[in-house]
Short mmCIF file of C-alpha atoms in Angstrom, two decimals:
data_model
loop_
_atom_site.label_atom_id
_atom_site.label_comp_id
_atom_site.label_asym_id
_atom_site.label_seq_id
_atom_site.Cartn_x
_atom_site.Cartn_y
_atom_site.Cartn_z
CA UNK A 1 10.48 0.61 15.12
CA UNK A 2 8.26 -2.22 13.82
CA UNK A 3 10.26 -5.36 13.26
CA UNK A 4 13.46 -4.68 11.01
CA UNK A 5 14.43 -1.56 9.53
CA UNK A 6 13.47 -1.30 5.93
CA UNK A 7 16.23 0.48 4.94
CA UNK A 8 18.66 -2.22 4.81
CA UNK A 9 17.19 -3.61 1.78
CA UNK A 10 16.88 -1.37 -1.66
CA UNK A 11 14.86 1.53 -0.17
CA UNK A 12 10.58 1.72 -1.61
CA UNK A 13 11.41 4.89 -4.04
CA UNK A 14 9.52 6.81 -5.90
CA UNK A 15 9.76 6.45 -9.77
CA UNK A 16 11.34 9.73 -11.49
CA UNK A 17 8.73 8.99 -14.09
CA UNK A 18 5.45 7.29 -15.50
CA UNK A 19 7.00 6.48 -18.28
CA UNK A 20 10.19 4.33 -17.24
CA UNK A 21 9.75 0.37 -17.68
CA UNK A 22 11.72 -1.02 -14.16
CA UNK A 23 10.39 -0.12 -10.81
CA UNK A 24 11.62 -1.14 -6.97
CA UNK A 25 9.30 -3.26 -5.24
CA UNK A 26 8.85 -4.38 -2.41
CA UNK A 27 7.27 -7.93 -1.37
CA UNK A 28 5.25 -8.52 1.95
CA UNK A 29 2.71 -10.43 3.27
CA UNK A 30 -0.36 -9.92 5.92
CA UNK A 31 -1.16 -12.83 7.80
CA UNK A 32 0.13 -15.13 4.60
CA UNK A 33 -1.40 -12.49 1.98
CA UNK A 34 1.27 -11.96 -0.20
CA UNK A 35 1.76 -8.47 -2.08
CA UNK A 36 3.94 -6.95 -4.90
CA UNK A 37 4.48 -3.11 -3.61
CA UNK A 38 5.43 -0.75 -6.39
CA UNK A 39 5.50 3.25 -5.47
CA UNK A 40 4.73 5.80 -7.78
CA UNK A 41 5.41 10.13 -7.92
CA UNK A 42 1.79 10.56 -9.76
CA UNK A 43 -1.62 9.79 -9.31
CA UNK A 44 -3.91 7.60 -11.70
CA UNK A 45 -1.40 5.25 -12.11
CA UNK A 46 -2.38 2.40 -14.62
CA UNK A 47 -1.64 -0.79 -15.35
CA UNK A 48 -2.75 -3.09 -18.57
CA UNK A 49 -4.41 -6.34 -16.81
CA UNK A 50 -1.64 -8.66 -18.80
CA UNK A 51 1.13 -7.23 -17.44
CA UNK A 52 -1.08 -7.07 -13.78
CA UNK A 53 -1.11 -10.75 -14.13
CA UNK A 54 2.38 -11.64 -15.44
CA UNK A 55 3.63 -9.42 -12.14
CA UNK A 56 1.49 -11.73 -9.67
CA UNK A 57 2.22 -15.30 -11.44
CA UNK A 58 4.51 -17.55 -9.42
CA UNK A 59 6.04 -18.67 -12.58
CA UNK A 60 5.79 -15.77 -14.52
CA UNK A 61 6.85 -12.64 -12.52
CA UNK A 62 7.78 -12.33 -8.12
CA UNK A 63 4.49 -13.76 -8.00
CA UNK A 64 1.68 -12.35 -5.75
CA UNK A 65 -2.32 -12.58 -4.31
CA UNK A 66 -2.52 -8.71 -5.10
CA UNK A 67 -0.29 -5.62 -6.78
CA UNK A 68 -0.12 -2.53 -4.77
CA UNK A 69 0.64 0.87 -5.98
CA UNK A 70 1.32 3.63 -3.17
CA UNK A 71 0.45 6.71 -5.27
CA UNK A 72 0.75 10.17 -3.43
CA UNK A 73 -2.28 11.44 -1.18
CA UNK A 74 -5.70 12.58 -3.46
CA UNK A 75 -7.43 14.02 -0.79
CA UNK A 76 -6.39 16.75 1.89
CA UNK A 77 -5.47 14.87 5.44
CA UNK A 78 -4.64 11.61 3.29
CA UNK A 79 -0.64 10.36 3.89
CA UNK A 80 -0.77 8.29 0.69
CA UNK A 81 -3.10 6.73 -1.77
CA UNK A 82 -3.47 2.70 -2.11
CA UNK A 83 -4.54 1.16 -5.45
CA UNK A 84 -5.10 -2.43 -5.73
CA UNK A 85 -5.06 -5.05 -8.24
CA UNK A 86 -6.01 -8.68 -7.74
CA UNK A 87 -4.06 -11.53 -9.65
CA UNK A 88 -6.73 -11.98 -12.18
CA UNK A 89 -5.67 -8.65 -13.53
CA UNK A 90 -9.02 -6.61 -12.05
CA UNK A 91 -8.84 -3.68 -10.15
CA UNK A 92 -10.30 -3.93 -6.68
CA UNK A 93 -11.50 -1.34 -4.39
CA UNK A 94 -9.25 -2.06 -0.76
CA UNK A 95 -7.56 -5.10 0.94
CA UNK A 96 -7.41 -5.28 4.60
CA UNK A 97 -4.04 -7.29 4.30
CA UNK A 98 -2.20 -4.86 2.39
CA UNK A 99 -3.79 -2.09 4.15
CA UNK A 100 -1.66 -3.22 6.98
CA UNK A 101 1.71 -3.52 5.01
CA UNK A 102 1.32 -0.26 3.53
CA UNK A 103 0.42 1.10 6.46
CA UNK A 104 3.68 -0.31 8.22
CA UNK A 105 5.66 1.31 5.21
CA UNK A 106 4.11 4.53 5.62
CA UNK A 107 5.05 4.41 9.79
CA UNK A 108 9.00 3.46 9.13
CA UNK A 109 9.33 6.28 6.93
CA UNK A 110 7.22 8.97 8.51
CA UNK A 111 8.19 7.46 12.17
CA UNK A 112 4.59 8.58 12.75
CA UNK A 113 2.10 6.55 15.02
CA UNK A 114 -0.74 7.02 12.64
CA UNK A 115 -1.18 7.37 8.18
CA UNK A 116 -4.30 7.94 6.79
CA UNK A 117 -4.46 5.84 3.33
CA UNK A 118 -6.96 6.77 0.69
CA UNK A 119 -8.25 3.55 -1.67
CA UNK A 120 -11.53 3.62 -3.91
CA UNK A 121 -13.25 2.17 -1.15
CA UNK A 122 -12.37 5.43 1.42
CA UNK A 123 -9.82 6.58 3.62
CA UNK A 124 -8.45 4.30 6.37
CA UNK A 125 -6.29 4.59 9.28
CA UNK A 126 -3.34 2.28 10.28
CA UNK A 127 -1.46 2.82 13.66
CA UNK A 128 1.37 0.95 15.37
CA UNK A 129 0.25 -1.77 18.05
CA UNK A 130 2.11 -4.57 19.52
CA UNK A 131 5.23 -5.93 18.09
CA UNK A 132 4.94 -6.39 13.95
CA UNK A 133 1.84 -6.18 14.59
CA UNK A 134 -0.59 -3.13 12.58
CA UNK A 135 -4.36 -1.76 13.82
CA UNK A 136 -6.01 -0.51 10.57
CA UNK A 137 -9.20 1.44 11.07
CA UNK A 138 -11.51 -0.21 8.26
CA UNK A 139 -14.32 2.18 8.99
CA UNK A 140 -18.11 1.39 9.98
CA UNK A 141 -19.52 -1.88 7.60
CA UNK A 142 -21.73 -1.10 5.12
CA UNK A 143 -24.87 -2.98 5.56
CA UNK A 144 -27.57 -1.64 3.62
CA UNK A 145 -28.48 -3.61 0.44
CA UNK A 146 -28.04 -1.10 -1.93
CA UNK A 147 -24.26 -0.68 -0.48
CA UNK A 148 -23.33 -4.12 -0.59
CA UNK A 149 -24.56 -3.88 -3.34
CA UNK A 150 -27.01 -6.73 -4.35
CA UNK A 151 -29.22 -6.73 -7.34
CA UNK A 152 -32.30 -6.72 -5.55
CA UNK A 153 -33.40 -5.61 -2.12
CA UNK A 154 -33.02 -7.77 0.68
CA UNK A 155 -32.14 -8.55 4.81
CA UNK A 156 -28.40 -8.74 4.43
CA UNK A 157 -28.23 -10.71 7.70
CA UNK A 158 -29.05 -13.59 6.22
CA UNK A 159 -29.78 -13.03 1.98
CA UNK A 160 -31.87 -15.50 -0.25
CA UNK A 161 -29.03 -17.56 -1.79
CA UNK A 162 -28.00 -21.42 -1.27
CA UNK A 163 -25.36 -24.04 -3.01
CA UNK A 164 -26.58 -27.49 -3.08
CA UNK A 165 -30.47 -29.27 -3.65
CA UNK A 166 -33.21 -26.53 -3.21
CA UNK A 167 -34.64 -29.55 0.21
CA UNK A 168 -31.49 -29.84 1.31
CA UNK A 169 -28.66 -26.92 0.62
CA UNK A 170 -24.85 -27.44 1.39
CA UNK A 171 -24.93 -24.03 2.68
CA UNK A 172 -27.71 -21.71 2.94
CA UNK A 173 -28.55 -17.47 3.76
CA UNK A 174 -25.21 -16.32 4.26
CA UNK A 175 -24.72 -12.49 5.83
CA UNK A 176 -23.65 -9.60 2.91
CA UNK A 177 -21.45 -7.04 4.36
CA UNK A 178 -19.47 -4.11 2.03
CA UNK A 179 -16.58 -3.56 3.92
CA UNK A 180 -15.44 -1.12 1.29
CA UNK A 181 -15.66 -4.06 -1.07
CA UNK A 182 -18.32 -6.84 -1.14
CA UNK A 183 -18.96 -10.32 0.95
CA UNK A 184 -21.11 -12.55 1.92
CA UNK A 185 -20.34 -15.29 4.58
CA UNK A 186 -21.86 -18.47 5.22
CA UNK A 187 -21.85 -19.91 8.57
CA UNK A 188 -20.21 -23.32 7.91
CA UNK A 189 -18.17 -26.51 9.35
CA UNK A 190 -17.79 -27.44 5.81
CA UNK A 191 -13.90 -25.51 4.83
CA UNK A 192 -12.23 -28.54 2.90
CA UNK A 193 -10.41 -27.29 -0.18
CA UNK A 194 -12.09 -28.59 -2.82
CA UNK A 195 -15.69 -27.48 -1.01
CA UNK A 196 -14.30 -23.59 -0.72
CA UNK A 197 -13.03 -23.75 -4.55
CA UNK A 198 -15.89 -25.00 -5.72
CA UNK A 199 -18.75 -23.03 -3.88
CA UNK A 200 -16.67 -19.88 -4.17
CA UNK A 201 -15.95 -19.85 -7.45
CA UNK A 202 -19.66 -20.62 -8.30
CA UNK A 203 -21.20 -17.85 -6.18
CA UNK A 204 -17.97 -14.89 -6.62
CA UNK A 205 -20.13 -14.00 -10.19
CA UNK A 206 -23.53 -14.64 -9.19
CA UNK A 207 -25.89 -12.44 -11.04
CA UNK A 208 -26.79 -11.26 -7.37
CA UNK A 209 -23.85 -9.38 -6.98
CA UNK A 210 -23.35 -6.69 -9.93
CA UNK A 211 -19.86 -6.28 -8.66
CA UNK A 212 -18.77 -9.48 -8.15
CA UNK A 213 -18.58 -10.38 -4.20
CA UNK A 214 -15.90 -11.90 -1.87
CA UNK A 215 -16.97 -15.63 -0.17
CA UNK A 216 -16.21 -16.35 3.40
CA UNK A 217 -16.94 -19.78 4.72
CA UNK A 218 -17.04 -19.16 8.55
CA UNK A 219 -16.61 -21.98 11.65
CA UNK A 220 -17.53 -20.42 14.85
CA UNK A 221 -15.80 -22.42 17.08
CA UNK A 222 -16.71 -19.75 20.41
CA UNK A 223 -18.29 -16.23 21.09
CA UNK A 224 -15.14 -14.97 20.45
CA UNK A 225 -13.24 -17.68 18.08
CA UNK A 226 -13.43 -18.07 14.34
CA UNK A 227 -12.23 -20.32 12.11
CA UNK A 228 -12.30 -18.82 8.15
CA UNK A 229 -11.19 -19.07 4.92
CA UNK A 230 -12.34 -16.98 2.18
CA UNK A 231 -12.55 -17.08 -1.78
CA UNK A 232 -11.72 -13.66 -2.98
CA UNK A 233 -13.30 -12.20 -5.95
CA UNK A 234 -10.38 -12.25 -8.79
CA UNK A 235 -7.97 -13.58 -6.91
CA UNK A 236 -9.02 -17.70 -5.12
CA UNK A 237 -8.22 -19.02 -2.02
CA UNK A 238 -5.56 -16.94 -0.64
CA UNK A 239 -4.30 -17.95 3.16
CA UNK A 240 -5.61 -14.72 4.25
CA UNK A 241 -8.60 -11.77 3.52
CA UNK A 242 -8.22 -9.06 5.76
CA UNK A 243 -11.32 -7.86 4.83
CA UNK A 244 -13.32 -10.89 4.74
CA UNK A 245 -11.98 -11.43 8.67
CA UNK A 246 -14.13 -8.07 9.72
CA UNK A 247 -17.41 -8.84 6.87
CA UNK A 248 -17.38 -12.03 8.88
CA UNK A 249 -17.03 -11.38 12.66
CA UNK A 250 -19.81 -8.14 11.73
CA UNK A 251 -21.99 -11.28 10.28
CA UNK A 252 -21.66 -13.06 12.87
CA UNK A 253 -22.35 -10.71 15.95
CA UNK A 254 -25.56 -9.59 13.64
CA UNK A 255 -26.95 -13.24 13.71
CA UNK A 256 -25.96 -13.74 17.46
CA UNK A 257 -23.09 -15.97 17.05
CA UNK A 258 -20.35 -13.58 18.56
CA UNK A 259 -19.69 -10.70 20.96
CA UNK A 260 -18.12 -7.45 19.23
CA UNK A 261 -14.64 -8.39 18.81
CA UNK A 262 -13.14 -12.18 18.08
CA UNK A 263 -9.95 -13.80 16.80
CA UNK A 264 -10.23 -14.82 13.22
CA UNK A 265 -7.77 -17.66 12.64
CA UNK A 266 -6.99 -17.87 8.89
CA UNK A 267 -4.73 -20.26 7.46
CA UNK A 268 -1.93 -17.67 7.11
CA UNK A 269 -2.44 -16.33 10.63
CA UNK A 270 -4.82 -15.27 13.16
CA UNK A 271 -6.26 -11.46 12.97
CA UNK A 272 -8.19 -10.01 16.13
CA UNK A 273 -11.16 -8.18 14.52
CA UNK A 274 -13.40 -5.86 16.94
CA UNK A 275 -16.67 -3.62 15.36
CA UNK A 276 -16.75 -1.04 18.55
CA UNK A 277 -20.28 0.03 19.55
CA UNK A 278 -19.30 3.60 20.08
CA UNK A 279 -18.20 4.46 16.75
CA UNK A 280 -19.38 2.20 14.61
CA UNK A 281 -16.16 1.72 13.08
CA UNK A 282 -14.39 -2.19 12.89
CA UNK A 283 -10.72 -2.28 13.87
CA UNK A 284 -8.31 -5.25 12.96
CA UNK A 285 -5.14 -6.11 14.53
CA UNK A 286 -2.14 -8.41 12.60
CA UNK A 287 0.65 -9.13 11.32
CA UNK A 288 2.87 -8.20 8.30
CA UNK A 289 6.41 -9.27 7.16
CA UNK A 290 9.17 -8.70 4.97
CA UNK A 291 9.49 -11.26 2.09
CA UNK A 292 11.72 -9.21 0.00
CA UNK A 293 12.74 -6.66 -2.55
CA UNK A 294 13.57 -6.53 -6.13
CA UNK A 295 13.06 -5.02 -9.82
CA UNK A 296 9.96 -5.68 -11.92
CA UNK A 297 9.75 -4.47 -15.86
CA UNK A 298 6.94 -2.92 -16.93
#
C-alpha cells in the first residue's frame, strides 16, 4: 500500500458516459505540482480550452497547474492512457509530476508493482519504490535537433540563444532536451522570481521552438545536487516540473557538470533523477499526495 488507501474518499470512477456534465475527481500533487484527475470509459476524450481553464483557476474552479484525464489503454501492453492539459487551456504532450500520481492510482487499484501509461509523448512505466514515493520510467531523452524540435539545426548541448545585451547576456547557450515534450535549461545562479517570470515567459514562444518549449533555470550546487525551477510552457512557474528535473540533470551530465543521477530540489520537493548508461532510459523517483476529491461540471 502506498500511503493511505484511496478508497476512503469518493472512489476515481469511470463516467457511464461522454455525454454527462459532473465527473469525480480527484486532486493530487507531485512534489507541489498540483493536478485535477478526471477518469473517463472512452478514448479521445475532449475538452473546450474555456472550460480547461475555468477547471484549473484557483478562483474559478478546484484550481490546478494541469487537468488529467485517465482514458482506457490505446495501445496493446498499455494499463491506461494519460491526457494532459496545462492551465492555459493547451493540450500538452506528458508531465513527469502527474505521471507519478497517475501512476500511484493505477498501483492501488491494480495492487500491481508496475502500469504502463500511454500519453502523446509515448508509453511510460511507473513502479512502487520507497514509502509515497513513485519511480516513473520517462524513457531515453531525445536529443537530436529535429526531436526537440528547434527551427533550425543546431548542438543541443549548448543552442545559439541568450536573454540580456548581445556583450554581456543574463544567461546564455542553454542545453535543449525533448523529454517527450520540449526544454531548454540554462545553467544559472540567477532563480529570483521576477528573473524566472520574466526570462521564461520571453523565451517559452520563441520563434526557435515551433512547439513552444519548457524553461529550466538550473543551480548546480554539486556533481550530484541541483537547485531548479522551471517556467512551463502554458502553464508559469509551478513549484515543480517533473520533466524539466530529468531535461535538466541530462543537460547537465552532457556539459560535464554532473554524474548520471542527482537530486533535483524544486521548490515543491526534491526528485532524484538518474539517466542509466545501460539503457539509455532516465528514471525519476518522488513524491505524490492526496489533496482531495470532489465534483466538477462540465
Amino acid at each position: 500500500m502506498i500511503g493511505p488507501p484511496l478508497a476512503r474518499g469518493p472512489p476515481l470512477a469511470y463516467s457511464r458516459s461522454m455525454t454527462e456534465t459532473r465527473l469525480p475527481y480527484v486532486k493530487m500533487n507531485g512534489a507541489g505540482n498540483d493536478f485535477i484527475i478526471l477518469r473517463v470509459d472512452a478514448p479521445g476524450f475532449d475538452l473546450p480550452a474555456d472550460t480547461v481553464r475555468r477547471l484549473c483557476g484557483r478562483d474559478t474552479g478546484p484550481g490546478c497547474d494541469q487537468l488529467i484525464v485517465i482514458e482506457p489503454p490505446s495501445r496493446p501492453g498499455e494499463t491506461a492512457f494519460m491526457r494532459v492539459w496545462n492551465a492555459d487551456g493547451g493540450t500538452v504532450e506528458t508531465c513527469g509530476n502527474a505521471l507519478r500520481c497517475v501512476g500511484r492510482l493505477l498501483l492501488e487499484a491494480s495492487g500491481q508493482e508496475s502500469a504502463v501509461i500511454g500519453t502523446l509523448g509515448g508509453p511510460t512505466v511507473a513502479r512502487r519504490a520507497d514509502g509515497t514515493r513513485i519511480e516513473v520510467d520517462m524513457g531515453a531523452p531525445r536529443l537530436d535537433w529535429r526531436e526537440v524540435p528547434l527551427a533550425e539545426e543546431m548542438d543541443t548541448r549548448g543552442i545559439e540563444l541568450q536573454v540580456g545585451p548581445v556583450d554581456a547576456p543574463l544567461i546564455h547557450t542553454p542545453g535543449a532536451v525533448s523529454m517527450g515534450n520540449p526544454h531548454v535549461v540554462f545553467f544559472t545562479d540567477r532563480q529570483d522570481d521576477d528573473f524566472v517570470r520574466g526570462a521564461g515567459s520571453l523565451i517559452e514562444h520563441h520563434p526557435l521552438f515551433p512547439e513552444g518549449v519548457n524553461v529550466g533555470f538550473a543551480h548546480v550546487l554539486a556533481p550530484d545536487h541541483i537547485r531548479l525551477r522551471v517556467w512551463e510552457r502554458g502553464a508559469g512557474l509551478t513549484q515543480a516540473c517533473g520533466t524539466g528535473a530529468c531535461a535538466a540533470l541530462v543537460a547537465a551530465h552532457r556539459r560535464g557538470l554532473t554524474g548520471r543521477s542527482a537530486t533535483l530540489a524544486l521548490d515543491g520537493g526534491d526528485l532524484t533523477i538518474r539517466w542509466d548508461e545501460t539503457t539509455d532510459h532516465v528514471f525519476m523517483t518522488g513524491p505524490v499526495a492526496l489533496d482531495g476529491t470532489g465534483t466538477v461540471t462540465l
